[in-house]
PDB file of C-alpha atoms in Angstrom:
ATOM      1  CA  MET A   1     156.121 119.225 233.962  1.00 47.00           C
ATOM      2  CA  THR A   2     154.113 122.446 233.778  1.00 50.00           C
ATOM      3  CA  ARG A   3     151.036 120.777 235.272  1.00 51.00           C
ATOM      4  CA  LEU A   4     153.092 119.214 238.071  1.00 55.00           C
ATOM      5  CA  ALA A   5     154.822 122.502 238.902  1.00 54.00           C
ATOM      6  CA  SER A   6     151.579 124.481 238.873  1.00 51.00           C
ATOM      7  CA  GLY A   7     149.818 122.071 241.216  1.00 57.00           C
ATOM      8  CA  THR A   8     147.062 121.242 238.729  1.00 60.00           C
ATOM      9  CA  VAL A   9     147.841 117.506 238.695  1.00 68.00           C
ATOM     10  CA  HIS A  10     145.436 115.539 240.845  1.00 79.00           C
ATOM     11  CA  ILE A  11     146.938 112.403 242.255  1.00 86.00           C
ATOM     12  CA  HIS A  12     144.896 109.240 242.546  1.00 90.00           C
ATOM     13  CA  ARG A  13     146.233 107.440 245.592  1.00 92.00           C
ATOM     14  CA  GLU A  14     146.019 103.699 245.884  1.00 93.00           C
ATOM     15  CA  TRP A  15     147.585 101.354 248.412  1.00 92.00           C
ATOM     16  CA  ILE A  16     150.335  99.700 246.374  1.00 92.00           C
ATOM     17  CA  PRO A  17     153.069  97.275 247.514  1.00 92.00           C
ATOM     18  CA  VAL A  18     156.486  98.979 247.382  1.00 91.00           C
ATOM     19  CA  ASP A  19     158.080  95.893 245.828  1.00 92.00           C
ATOM     20  CA  GLU A  20     155.544  96.057 242.980  1.00 94.00           C
ATOM     21  CA  LEU A  21     156.408  99.705 242.250  1.00 94.00           C
ATOM     22  CA  VAL A  22     160.125  98.932 242.265  1.00 95.00           C
ATOM     23  CA  GLY A  23     159.667  95.797 240.151  1.00 95.00           C
ATOM     24  CA  THR A  24     157.576  97.554 237.517  1.00 96.00           C
ATOM     25  CA  ALA A  25     160.055 100.434 237.240  1.00 97.00           C
ATOM     26  CA  LEU A  26     162.937  97.961 236.903  1.00 97.00           C
ATOM     27  CA  ALA A  27     161.053  96.073 234.187  1.00 97.00           C
ATOM     28  CA  ARG A  28     160.499  99.319 232.245  1.00 97.00           C
ATOM     29  CA  THR A  29     164.219 100.143 232.404  1.00 97.00           C
ATOM     30  CA  GLU A  30     165.514  96.615 231.883  1.00 96.00           C
ATOM     31  CA  ALA A  31     167.126  97.347 228.496  1.00 96.00           C
ATOM     32  CA  LEU A  32     168.891 100.471 229.797  1.00 95.00           C
ATOM     33  CA  LEU A  33     170.146  98.652 232.884  1.00 96.00           C
ATOM     34  CA  ALA A  34     171.178  95.465 231.057  1.00 96.00           C
ATOM     35  CA  ARG A  35     174.869  96.367 231.229  1.00 95.00           C
ATOM     36  CA  HIS A  36     174.777  97.185 234.948  1.00 96.00           C
ATOM     37  CA  ARG A  37     174.691  95.057 238.059  1.00 96.00           C
ATOM     38  CA  VAL A  38     171.318  95.865 239.655  1.00 96.00           C
ATOM     39  CA  VAL A  39     170.937  95.162 243.364  1.00 96.00           C
ATOM     40  CA  THR A  40     167.545  95.539 245.041  1.00 96.00           C
ATOM     41  CA  GLU A  41     166.726  95.679 248.721  1.00 95.00           C
ATOM     42  CA  VAL A  42     162.994  95.692 249.430  1.00 92.00           C
ATOM     43  CA  PRO A  43     161.203  94.665 252.605  1.00 87.00           C
ATOM     44  CA  GLY A  44     160.404  90.954 252.807  1.00 84.00           C
ATOM     45  CA  ASP A  45     156.957  91.591 254.257  1.00 83.00           C
ATOM     46  CA  PRO A  46     154.442  93.438 252.081  1.00 81.00           C
ATOM     47  CA  VAL A  47     154.701  97.185 252.643  1.00 85.00           C
ATOM     48  CA  LEU A  48     151.751  99.096 251.229  1.00 89.00           C
ATOM     49  CA  VAL A  49     152.147 102.764 250.383  1.00 90.00           C
ATOM     50  CA  PRO A  50     149.434 105.301 249.465  1.00 92.00           C
ATOM     51  CA  VAL A  51     150.640 106.739 246.159  1.00 94.00           C
ATOM     52  CA  ASP A  52     149.530 107.451 242.644  1.00 94.00           C
ATOM     53  CA  PRO A  53     151.077 104.327 241.087  1.00 95.00           C
ATOM     54  CA  VAL A  54     151.445 105.821 237.601  1.00 94.00           C
ATOM     55  CA  LEU A  55     153.241 108.921 238.863  1.00 95.00           C
ATOM     56  CA  LEU A  56     155.435 107.135 241.383  1.00 96.00           C
ATOM     57  CA  GLU A  57     156.438 104.512 238.829  1.00 96.00           C
ATOM     58  CA  GLN A  58     157.458 107.348 236.489  1.00 95.00           C
ATOM     59  CA  LEU A  59     159.510 108.943 239.266  1.00 96.00           C
ATOM     60  CA  LEU A  60     161.390 105.651 239.803  1.00 97.00           C
ATOM     61  CA  VAL A  61     161.866 105.136 236.067  1.00 97.00           C
ATOM     62  CA  ASN A  62     163.364 108.632 235.778  1.00 95.00           C
ATOM     63  CA  LEU A  63     165.815 107.880 238.606  1.00 96.00           C
ATOM     64  CA  LEU A  64     166.780 104.510 237.101  1.00 97.00           C
ATOM     65  CA  GLU A  65     167.241 106.004 233.623  1.00 95.00           C
ATOM     66  CA  ASN A  66     169.429 108.711 235.133  1.00 93.00           C
ATOM     67  CA  ALA A  67     171.566 106.116 236.923  1.00 94.00           C
ATOM     68  CA  ALA A  68     171.921 104.025 233.750  1.00 94.00           C
ATOM     69  CA  ARG A  69     172.979 107.046 231.681  1.00 91.00           C
ATOM     70  CA  HIS A  70     175.511 108.375 234.174  1.00 90.00           C
ATOM     71  CA  THR A  71     177.049 105.105 235.346  1.00 91.00           C
ATOM     72  CA  PRO A  72     179.676 103.116 233.450  1.00 93.00           C
ATOM     73  CA  PRO A  73     178.654  99.652 232.210  1.00 94.00           C
ATOM     74  CA  GLY A  74     179.396  96.890 234.683  1.00 93.00           C
ATOM     75  CA  THR A  75     178.952  99.081 237.749  1.00 94.00           C
ATOM     76  CA  GLU A  76     176.305  98.716 240.407  1.00 95.00           C
ATOM     77  CA  VAL A  77     172.928 100.415 240.524  1.00 97.00           C
ATOM     78  CA  ARG A  78     171.265  99.839 243.893  1.00 97.00           C
ATOM     79  CA  VAL A  79     167.568 100.289 244.654  1.00 97.00           C
ATOM     80  CA  ARG A  80     166.627 100.199 248.322  1.00 96.00           C
ATOM     81  CA  ALA A  81     163.146 100.597 249.780  1.00 95.00           C
ATOM     82  CA  ALA A  82     162.463 100.817 253.491  1.00 93.00           C
ATOM     83  CA  ALA A  83     159.485 101.481 255.710  1.00 88.00           C
ATOM     84  CA  GLU A  84     160.082 104.068 258.403  1.00 86.00           C
ATOM     85  CA  PRO A  85     157.952 105.221 261.345  1.00 84.00           C
ATOM     86  CA  THR A  86     157.001 108.428 259.509  1.00 86.00           C
ATOM     87  CA  GLY A  87     156.592 106.964 256.005  1.00 88.00           C
ATOM     88  CA  PHE A  88     158.850 105.216 253.566  1.00 91.00           C
ATOM     89  CA  THR A  89     162.040 105.789 251.628  1.00 95.00           C
ATOM     90  CA  VAL A  90     163.211 104.611 248.232  1.00 96.00           C
ATOM     91  CA  GLU A  91     166.826 105.222 247.269  1.00 97.00           C
ATOM     92  CA  VAL A  92     168.447 104.767 243.861  1.00 97.00           C
ATOM     93  CA  ALA A  93     172.233 104.834 244.106  1.00 97.00           C
ATOM     94  CA  ASP A  94     174.941 104.305 241.507  1.00 96.00           C
ATOM     95  CA  ARG A  95     178.715 104.124 241.191  1.00 94.00           C
ATOM     96  CA  GLY A  96     179.119 106.713 238.458  1.00 92.00           C
ATOM     97  CA  PRO A  97     181.116 109.947 238.653  1.00 92.00           C
ATOM     98  CA  GLY A  98     178.799 111.451 241.264  1.00 93.00           C
ATOM     99  CA  ILE A  99     177.483 114.993 241.388  1.00 92.00           C
ATOM    100  CA  PRO A 100     179.890 117.928 241.136  1.00 91.00           C
ATOM    101  CA  ALA A 101     180.267 119.716 244.471  1.00 89.00           C
ATOM    102  CA  GLY A 102     177.583 122.353 244.900  1.00 88.00           C
ATOM    103  CA  GLU A 103     175.337 120.899 242.156  1.00 88.00           C
ATOM    104  CA  GLU A 104     173.185 118.712 244.457  1.00 87.00           C
ATOM    105  CA  GLU A 105     170.189 121.040 244.069  1.00 88.00           C
ATOM    106  CA  ARG A 106     170.919 122.208 240.554  1.00 85.00           C
ATOM    107  CA  VAL A 107     170.510 118.669 239.136  1.00 90.00           C
ATOM    108  CA  PHE A 108     166.761 119.077 239.757  1.00 85.00           C
ATOM    109  CA  GLU A 109     166.450 122.236 237.649  1.00 83.00           C
ATOM    110  CA  ARG A 110     164.577 121.959 234.369  1.00 70.00           C
ATOM    111  CA  PHE A 111     166.843 121.488 231.352  1.00 57.00           C
ATOM    112  CA  HIS A 112     169.932 120.941 233.507  1.00 54.00           C
ATOM    113  CA  ARG A 113     171.824 118.122 231.846  1.00 53.00           C
ATOM    114  CA  GLY A 114     174.889 117.817 234.020  1.00 56.00           C
ATOM    115  CA  GLY A 115     177.314 118.520 231.188  1.00 48.00           C
ATOM    116  CA  ARG A 116     176.031 115.648 229.046  1.00 48.00           C
ATOM    117  CA  PRO A 117     176.633 115.960 225.292  1.00 42.00           C
ATOM    118  CA  ALA A 118     173.780 116.911 222.957  1.00 38.00           C
ATOM    119  CA  GLY A 119     171.236 114.225 222.162  1.00 41.00           C
ATOM    120  CA  ARG A 120     171.331 112.536 225.572  1.00 53.00           C
ATOM    121  CA  GLY A 121     168.066 113.652 227.151  1.00 54.00           C
ATOM    122  CA  ALA A 122     166.268 116.942 227.599  1.00 50.00           C
ATOM    123  CA  GLY A 123     167.236 117.519 231.217  1.00 66.00           C
ATOM    124  CA  LEU A 124     163.703 117.129 232.543  1.00 79.00           C
ATOM    125  CA  GLY A 125     163.793 113.692 234.199  1.00 86.00           C
ATOM    126  CA  LEU A 126     165.008 114.742 237.634  1.00 93.00           C
ATOM    127  CA  ALA A 127     162.868 117.905 237.634  1.00 91.00           C
ATOM    128  CA  ILE A 128     159.798 115.783 236.913  1.00 92.00           C
ATOM    129  CA  ALA A 129     160.798 113.258 239.570  1.00 94.00           C
ATOM    130  CA  ARG A 130     161.111 115.975 242.209  1.00 94.00           C
ATOM    131  CA  ALA A 131     157.761 117.492 241.206  1.00 91.00           C
ATOM    132  CA  ILE A 132     156.099 114.071 241.549  1.00 93.00           C
ATOM    133  CA  ALA A 133     157.619 113.688 245.023  1.00 94.00           C
ATOM    134  CA  ALA A 134     156.315 117.128 245.977  1.00 92.00           C
ATOM    135  CA  VAL A 135     152.713 116.462 244.861  1.00 91.00           C
ATOM    136  CA  HIS A 136     152.823 113.380 247.121  1.00 92.00           C
ATOM    137  CA  GLY A 137     153.943 115.552 250.064  1.00 92.00           C
ATOM    138  CA  GLY A 138     157.460 114.106 249.957  1.00 94.00           C
ATOM    139  CA  THR A 139     160.997 115.085 249.139  1.00 95.00           C
ATOM    140  CA  LEU A 140     163.616 113.965 246.636  1.00 96.00           C
ATOM    141  CA  THR A 141     167.235 114.773 247.427  1.00 95.00           C
ATOM    142  CA  ALA A 142     170.578 114.065 245.790  1.00 96.00           C
ATOM    143  CA  SER A 143     173.946 113.434 247.368  1.00 95.00           C
ATOM    144  CA  ASN A 144     177.261 111.799 246.646  1.00 95.00           C
ATOM    145  CA  ARG A 145     178.048 108.333 247.963  1.00 93.00           C
ATOM    146  CA  GLY A 146     181.160 107.441 249.848  1.00 90.00           C
ATOM    147  CA  GLY A 147     183.393 105.527 247.462  1.00 89.00           C
ATOM    148  CA  GLY A 148     181.976 107.322 244.416  1.00 91.00           C
ATOM    149  CA  GLY A 149     178.625 107.670 242.759  1.00 95.00           C
ATOM    150  CA  ALA A 150     175.371 109.479 243.369  1.00 96.00           C
ATOM    151  CA  SER A 151     172.371 108.698 245.536  1.00 96.00           C
ATOM    152  CA  PHE A 152     168.811 109.934 245.014  1.00 97.00           C
ATOM    153  CA  ARG A 153     166.574 109.532 248.058  1.00 97.00           C
ATOM    154  CA  LEU A 154     162.785 109.746 247.912  1.00 97.00           C
ATOM    155  CA  GLN A 155     161.034 110.199 251.244  1.00 95.00           C
ATOM    156  CA  LEU A 156     157.249 110.055 251.383  1.00 93.00           C
ATOM    157  CA  PRO A 157     155.084 110.512 254.465  1.00 90.00           C
ATOM    158  CA  ALA A 158     152.855 107.796 255.839  1.00 81.00           C
ATOM    159  CA  GLY A 159     149.296 108.078 254.601  1.00 69.00           C
ATOM    160  CA  GLY A 160     147.574 106.693 257.659  1.00 58.00           C
ATOM    161  CA  PRO A 161     147.203 103.088 258.684  1.00 53.00           C
ATOM    162  CA  SER A 162     147.588 100.709 255.768  1.00 54.00           C
ATOM    163  CA  PRO A 163     144.886  98.212 255.000  1.00 52.00           C
ATOM    164  CA  SER A 164     145.496  94.698 256.242  1.00 53.00           C
ATOM    165  CA  VAL A 165     147.027  92.269 253.793  1.00 50.00           C
ATOM    166  CA  PRO A 166     145.483  88.806 253.854  1.00 52.00           C
ATOM    167  CA  VAL A 167     148.044  86.100 254.472  1.00 50.00           C
ATOM    168  CA  GLU A 168     147.545  82.971 252.435  1.00 58.00           C
ATOM    169  CA  THR A 169     148.001  79.697 254.261  1.00 55.00           C
ATOM    170  CA  PRO A 170     148.905  76.505 252.453  1.00 56.00           C
TER     171      PRO A 170
END
């Protein structure tokens, strides 16, 4: 966290398919999410994004772990990725208790644990996730969802034209 906040982390960008990043993060959190209904929405066509895959995967894992910890078993955790004209967005949304009014920024502070009892995390996951977004030139925001729950939205800028993806023909 200290290295991310101080700007001394050097990112190693690679063109990575968004669905691969989402899939790897979901695989890493499979045990935590086993008691939830996970819904994914990723583009059908390959969407390549210029990111540090290790860091961005960690950002997604932190968001998924947060959703699993704050959402009752049996409820939905939704992961949506979308290409946009100016970049791309990944959103992790849940149907937990949501974020207390006025705490939407505070949840990203180091050691803020949202009133969780002792032994349930150090309160660094969302701070690290936001720092990773920042070193990529992006933003990570939190809001409440209509109907209950929280939504964390990562927006990253486009990194120039993506390389062409060869299409295999049968």
